[in-house]
Structure formats: C-alpha cells, structure tokens
Amino acid sequence: MSDRSPESTGPHRAGFACFVGRPNAGKSTLTNALVGTKVAITSNRPQTTRHTVRGIVHRPDAQLVLVDTPGLHKPRTLLGERLNDIVRTTWAEVDVIGFCLPADQKLGPGDKFIAKELAGIKKTPKIAIVTKTDLVDSKALAEQLLAIHQLGAELGIEWAEIVPVSAVGDNQVQLLADLIAPLLPESPPLYPEGDLTDEPEMVMVAELIREAALEGVRDELPHSIAVVVEEMIPRENRPADRPLLDIHANVYIERPSQKGIIIGPKGSRLKEVGMKSRKHIEALLGTPVFLDLHVKVAKDWQRDPKQLRKLGF
C-alpha cells in the first residue's frame, strides 16, 4: 500500500480526512487515486462535486475515510450557498484537513480566502497538498512550495506537512496516505474491509451520468445539470446467468433552450452520454445495465428551494 510499508504492530488508527480547495484544484482526482478506484466524479469544469463523497482507504495500520467536499467559492445562487455550508460543516467534523493547491497556478484570492477560513480552525491538523505537479518543472514547484509556506506563516497556520503530489502520475500519492495516517485518532476500522465508499449506489449512478453529460457542453451549462435516478430494478424473467438491471434516470436542466444542447442533433449527444455512463455504471455495479435517460426542464432550479430539495440538495 505504501513505499514505507506501514507498521501494523502499533495501535490501529481510523478517522476522517477532508480535501478542501477552490474548484478544480484536483480534490476528486486525488480521492480516486488514494482509494484506487473511481468514487468521485472528475471533470475539467470547476465545481463538479456537489456531495461530500467518502472514499475509504484500507491499510494494515489505519483506515482513512476521505471526504471530498465541493470547492469553496463565492456563491451566486442558493445552490452555491448550500455547497459552501456543506464544506464548512465538514471542516468542523474531520480529524485532518488537506488543503489542495494546484502547482500550475499561482496562489490567488480564492486560495487566500480559504486559508483565512482554515486559520480559524485551530485544533485540526492541516496538510498543504500541492496537486498537479506533473504540469510544472522543478523551479515552478519550488516557488509554489515556498509561497505556500509563506502563506501559512502570514496567517498563523502551522502546516503539519507540505506535500507535492501528482494523482495522474501516481507520484507521492501513497506518501500522502503515510503522512495522514499518524494524524488520525487511535480507533478500530470504521467501515468493513472491502467497502470503498458509503455513497448510496443510486447517488453514484446519478453522478456518473452527470459526469458524462458534463463532457463537451458549453461553458454555461455544467451548473445547470442535475441528474436524479428514479428507479433501479432487475429485469424480470431473465436467466440467472444473464441478469439485466433497468435504470431510469432524468437529466434536469434549467431552461427549455438548453434541452437541444444535451440531446444533440437527432438525439446523438444524449445517446453518447448514455453509452459512456453505462460503461462506468456496469463497472461500478458489476452487472449489465439498460439505461433509460430523459431530459427534463426544472426552471431555475439552482435558485428555487423547493426544486433543490427535490433534486437532493
């Protein structure tokens, strides 16, 4: 599991670590790399995570429960405010906070805004994680490490560690797990061996569909997409060796004009979304799937409390 082969003779540790950072800082990719499988959706669009996905890392010496929060940002809608509330609530409840800062972007107002908030959380250990190190040379990386050290000094944050990682290149990912483990409380495992997430299957299926729907759409559309799985039922009268799971899901957008973007000419885009997401869903559930997708309009759902509740926020 780790380059330093963790000692299992000492006390076993288990607890919650959360990754924070502004949108698109590489938090979901890092979560997936540590768990070793896809438990959080990733996209080159910022602000794709909307739930606190928990990924579970099992080691001989420790169990790390990784909480991947939405990116903290300046909210423009009720949805944005609720996502920020999720982040702050999570910070108050975890054992370790990992602050993700991309190596290829200089520290900006968004990073400083989050760092100031973190400075107010006194007792929880904080690790600064420099992500996406595969995108920069050693000089740029050294400058970023120094800038992060200085940011901590300015705000009175004592970093437990500053760690450069590349989740894509699998560089120092296991070292990060080695550094988080000793900061967790002594505890038996919190989840059974073999569990990789505590997200309900229907939520994960909806997220995989949303990830496929996010690919290749115009800039203004990602935040307008929500997916709800209405039902997942085994097809009746199938032979035992050829099961089929019927999944019925609705893709919601905010305006009728967005419908054509999602569906595409003669339904080509929606068909592609179905094919891509079905592959991931079948890998997740380990069974063949028939996926029935419909596109519906939920007018201005990001600003409507009733609609937000209906869509699970």
XYZ file of C-alpha atoms in Angstrom:
313
model
C 0.000 0.000 0.000
C 2.900 2.307 0.722
C 6.550 2.810 -0.098
C 7.328 2.848 3.611
C 5.355 -0.373 4.322
C 3.319 0.836 7.308
C 3.937 -0.894 10.618
C 0.880 -2.809 11.758
C 2.379 -3.529 15.214
C 1.405 -0.120 16.675
C -2.144 0.982 17.521
C -4.593 0.962 14.607
C -5.846 4.387 13.597
C -9.031 5.399 11.782
C -10.671 8.706 11.059
C -11.844 11.295 8.584
C -9.670 13.478 6.368
C -11.155 16.064 4.060
C -9.701 17.707 0.980
C -10.546 21.366 0.534
C -9.536 23.911 -2.049
C -11.049 26.096 -4.653
C -12.962 24.477 -7.505
C -10.890 22.333 -9.881
C -7.898 22.015 -7.522
C -7.686 18.259 -8.124
C -9.523 17.083 -4.975
C -11.692 14.422 -6.656
C -8.820 13.032 -8.754
C -6.708 12.746 -5.600
C -9.527 10.978 -3.718
C -9.897 8.445 -6.547
C -6.113 7.879 -6.697
C -5.869 7.191 -2.952
C -8.872 4.840 -2.919
C -7.603 3.119 -6.080
C -10.930 3.355 -7.912
C -13.454 5.943 -9.071
C -15.602 7.141 -6.154
C -15.805 10.836 -7.089
C -16.636 12.324 -10.469
C -13.948 14.373 -12.158
C -14.239 16.977 -14.872
C -12.201 19.823 -16.290
C -15.184 22.011 -15.409
C -14.848 23.631 -11.975
C -17.437 22.990 -9.258
C -18.463 19.496 -10.375
C -18.576 17.913 -6.904
C -21.889 18.518 -5.153
C -21.841 15.910 -2.404
C -19.331 15.023 0.293
C -18.219 11.752 -1.279
C -16.446 9.468 1.157
C -13.702 7.248 -0.204
C -12.275 4.610 2.120
C -8.584 3.608 2.118
C -7.780 0.342 3.942
C -4.235 -0.153 5.272
C -2.727 -2.570 7.824
C -2.100 0.325 10.241
C -5.018 2.643 9.516
C -8.289 3.301 7.759
C -8.538 6.692 6.056
C -12.044 7.904 5.302
C -11.620 10.648 2.706
C -14.268 13.317 2.497
C -14.197 15.079 -0.870
C -16.116 18.325 -0.439
C -17.349 20.738 -3.121
C -14.934 23.597 -3.843
C -15.406 26.634 -1.589
C -16.295 29.600 -3.789
C -18.097 32.946 -3.834
C -21.727 31.838 -4.207
C -24.013 33.368 -6.842
C -27.028 31.112 -6.245
C -28.824 29.338 -3.411
C -27.171 26.097 -4.610
C -23.760 27.808 -4.233
C -24.595 28.895 -0.678
C -25.679 25.353 0.244
C -22.492 23.863 -1.217
C -20.394 26.272 0.891
C -22.387 25.303 4.003
C -21.561 21.631 3.299
C -17.852 22.497 3.163
C -17.809 24.415 6.452
C -19.835 21.753 8.284
C -17.420 19.072 7.050
C -14.335 21.014 8.187
C -15.722 21.169 11.711
C -16.136 17.383 11.912
C -12.962 15.856 10.423
C -9.669 14.776 12.020
C -7.322 16.120 9.313
C -7.746 18.824 6.645
C -5.834 18.603 3.361
C -5.680 21.957 1.541
C -5.227 21.309 -2.202
C -3.339 23.951 -4.189
C -2.539 23.293 -7.876
C 1.159 23.535 -8.728
C 0.445 25.138 -12.106
C -1.471 28.168 -10.746
C -0.091 30.956 -8.592
C -1.840 31.479 -5.247
C -4.853 33.694 -5.842
C -7.605 35.450 -3.865
C -9.628 32.202 -3.738
C -6.763 30.316 -2.069
C -6.194 33.132 0.424
C -9.930 33.269 1.219
C -9.915 29.536 2.079
C -6.612 29.802 4.011
C -8.088 32.583 6.193
C -11.071 30.341 6.983
C -8.706 27.461 7.815
C -6.668 29.712 10.127
C -9.784 29.998 12.305
C -9.886 26.203 12.847
C -7.212 25.891 15.494
C -7.020 22.274 16.676
C -7.376 20.264 13.436
C -4.020 19.368 11.762
C -3.685 20.831 8.263
C -1.620 19.429 5.393
C -0.904 21.622 2.365
C -1.101 19.398 -0.725
C 0.443 20.753 -3.916
C -1.502 18.964 -6.673
C -0.881 18.542 -10.430
C 2.926 18.555 -10.028
C 3.197 16.705 -13.369
C 2.268 20.009 -15.091
C 5.258 22.065 -13.858
C 9.072 21.972 -13.774
C 11.094 21.778 -10.550
C 11.712 25.560 -10.400
C 7.988 26.410 -10.561
C 7.256 23.700 -7.985
C 9.893 25.077 -5.582
C 8.391 28.581 -5.919
C 4.902 27.238 -5.156
C 6.123 25.328 -2.082
C 7.788 28.493 -0.766
C 4.662 30.600 -1.459
C 2.505 28.125 0.489
C 4.951 28.112 3.414
C 4.841 31.931 3.476
C 1.030 31.999 3.258
C 0.866 29.767 6.346
C 3.335 31.989 8.213
C 1.336 35.159 7.368
C -1.946 33.695 8.639
C -0.561 31.782 11.615
C -1.222 28.346 10.103
C 1.333 25.744 11.101
C 1.215 23.159 8.304
C 1.634 19.609 9.624
C 3.203 18.857 6.224
C 3.581 20.431 2.776
C 3.415 17.622 0.203
C 3.734 17.816 -3.599
C 1.720 15.088 -5.393
C 0.563 14.081 -8.843
C -2.573 11.951 -8.759
C -2.379 11.448 -12.540
C 1.267 10.322 -12.444
C 0.738 8.454 -9.134
C 3.654 10.401 -7.681
C 3.820 10.619 -3.851
C 0.138 9.669 -3.503
C 0.988 6.832 -1.108
C 3.402 9.109 0.776
C 0.432 11.416 1.396
C -1.524 8.475 2.883
C 1.531 7.670 5.069
C 1.539 11.264 6.372
C -2.220 11.436 7.042
C -2.423 8.086 8.911
C -0.457 9.081 12.088
C -2.627 12.216 12.463
C -5.805 10.126 12.847
C -7.100 9.034 16.267
C -6.486 5.519 17.587
C -9.542 3.522 16.578
C -10.625 0.191 15.114
C -11.773 0.356 11.450
C -14.957 2.410 10.960
C -16.049 0.562 7.796
C -15.884 -3.142 6.830
C -12.867 -4.338 4.782
C -13.756 -4.066 1.108
C -16.041 -1.008 1.387
C -14.668 1.767 -0.825
C -17.367 4.421 -0.291
C -20.511 4.977 1.740
C -22.320 6.780 -1.053
C -25.648 5.097 -1.925
C -25.476 3.316 -5.298
C -28.292 5.452 -6.769
C -26.361 8.642 -5.939
C -23.159 7.277 -7.517
C -25.047 6.186 -10.657
C -26.590 9.678 -10.941
C -23.127 11.233 -10.564
C -21.661 9.017 -13.312
C -24.461 10.088 -15.669
C -23.852 13.743 -14.763
C -20.116 13.342 -15.395
C -20.830 12.004 -18.901
C -23.340 14.809 -19.527
C -20.760 17.438 -18.492
C -18.287 16.401 -21.183
C -18.152 18.741 -24.163
C -21.014 21.085 -23.269
C -20.851 24.852 -23.403
C -19.354 26.758 -20.508
C -22.661 27.984 -19.092
C -24.255 24.561 -18.863
C -22.411 22.462 -16.199
C -24.026 24.148 -13.199
C -27.449 23.780 -14.831
C -27.275 19.976 -14.997
C -28.684 17.753 -12.253
C -29.432 14.021 -12.501
C -31.939 12.008 -10.487
C -32.169 8.217 -10.731
C -35.864 7.410 -10.426
C -35.515 3.630 -10.111
C -33.098 0.723 -10.441
C -34.897 -2.622 -10.841
C -33.717 -6.053 -12.040
C -35.428 -7.046 -15.322
C -37.961 -9.803 -14.650
C -37.829 -13.285 -16.189
C -34.114 -13.125 -17.049
C -31.989 -16.299 -16.803
C -29.768 -16.325 -13.685
C -26.589 -16.204 -15.780
C -27.825 -13.206 -17.856
C -29.189 -10.604 -15.409
C -30.100 -7.099 -16.567
C -30.660 -4.036 -14.400
C -33.110 -1.414 -15.679
C -32.113 2.123 -14.641
C -34.493 5.019 -15.294
C -32.974 8.482 -14.807
C -33.871 12.090 -15.552
C -31.338 14.720 -16.596
C -32.616 18.119 -15.426
C -31.662 21.448 -16.972
C -32.922 24.946 -16.138
C -34.253 26.292 -19.435
C -36.014 24.790 -22.480
C -33.281 26.301 -24.719
C -30.700 24.017 -23.031
C -32.569 20.857 -23.976
C -31.182 20.789 -27.529
C -27.592 21.099 -26.247
C -27.950 17.996 -24.061
C -29.935 15.935 -26.589
C -27.875 16.929 -29.672
C -28.814 16.523 -33.350
C -31.254 13.594 -33.690
C -30.521 12.596 -30.079
C -26.816 11.885 -30.809
C -25.414 13.609 -27.698
C -27.819 12.001 -25.258
C -27.069 8.613 -26.830
C -23.340 9.223 -26.298
C -23.960 10.272 -22.660
C -25.895 7.021 -22.173
C -23.176 4.844 -23.730
C -20.320 6.468 -21.764
C -22.076 6.444 -18.402
C -23.401 2.912 -18.878
C -19.841 1.550 -19.135
C -18.882 3.152 -15.806
C -22.166 2.111 -14.155
C -21.693 -1.520 -15.231
C -18.131 -1.451 -13.844
C -19.421 0.039 -10.571
C -22.328 -2.373 -10.105
C -20.789 -5.447 -11.743
C -23.882 -6.214 -13.827
C -25.202 -5.452 -17.345
C -27.414 -2.357 -17.415
C -30.210 -0.979 -19.587
C -30.124 2.797 -19.141
C -33.221 4.875 -19.925
C -32.433 8.619 -19.954
C -34.893 11.521 -20.256
C -34.133 15.258 -20.332
C -36.483 17.485 -18.322
C -36.671 21.193 -17.547
C -36.727 22.280 -13.870
C -36.936 26.052 -14.256
C -34.155 27.939 -12.424
C -33.696 25.022 -10.013
C -30.420 26.391 -8.590
C -32.326 29.321 -7.043
C -35.535 27.539 -6.016
C -35.523 25.930 -2.508
C -38.365 23.547 -3.437
C -36.603 22.337 -6.599
C -33.275 21.989 -4.735
C -34.944 19.702 -2.179
C -36.500 17.618 -4.965
C -33.107 17.236 -6.655
C -31.420 16.166 -3.418
C -29.696 19.346 -2.204
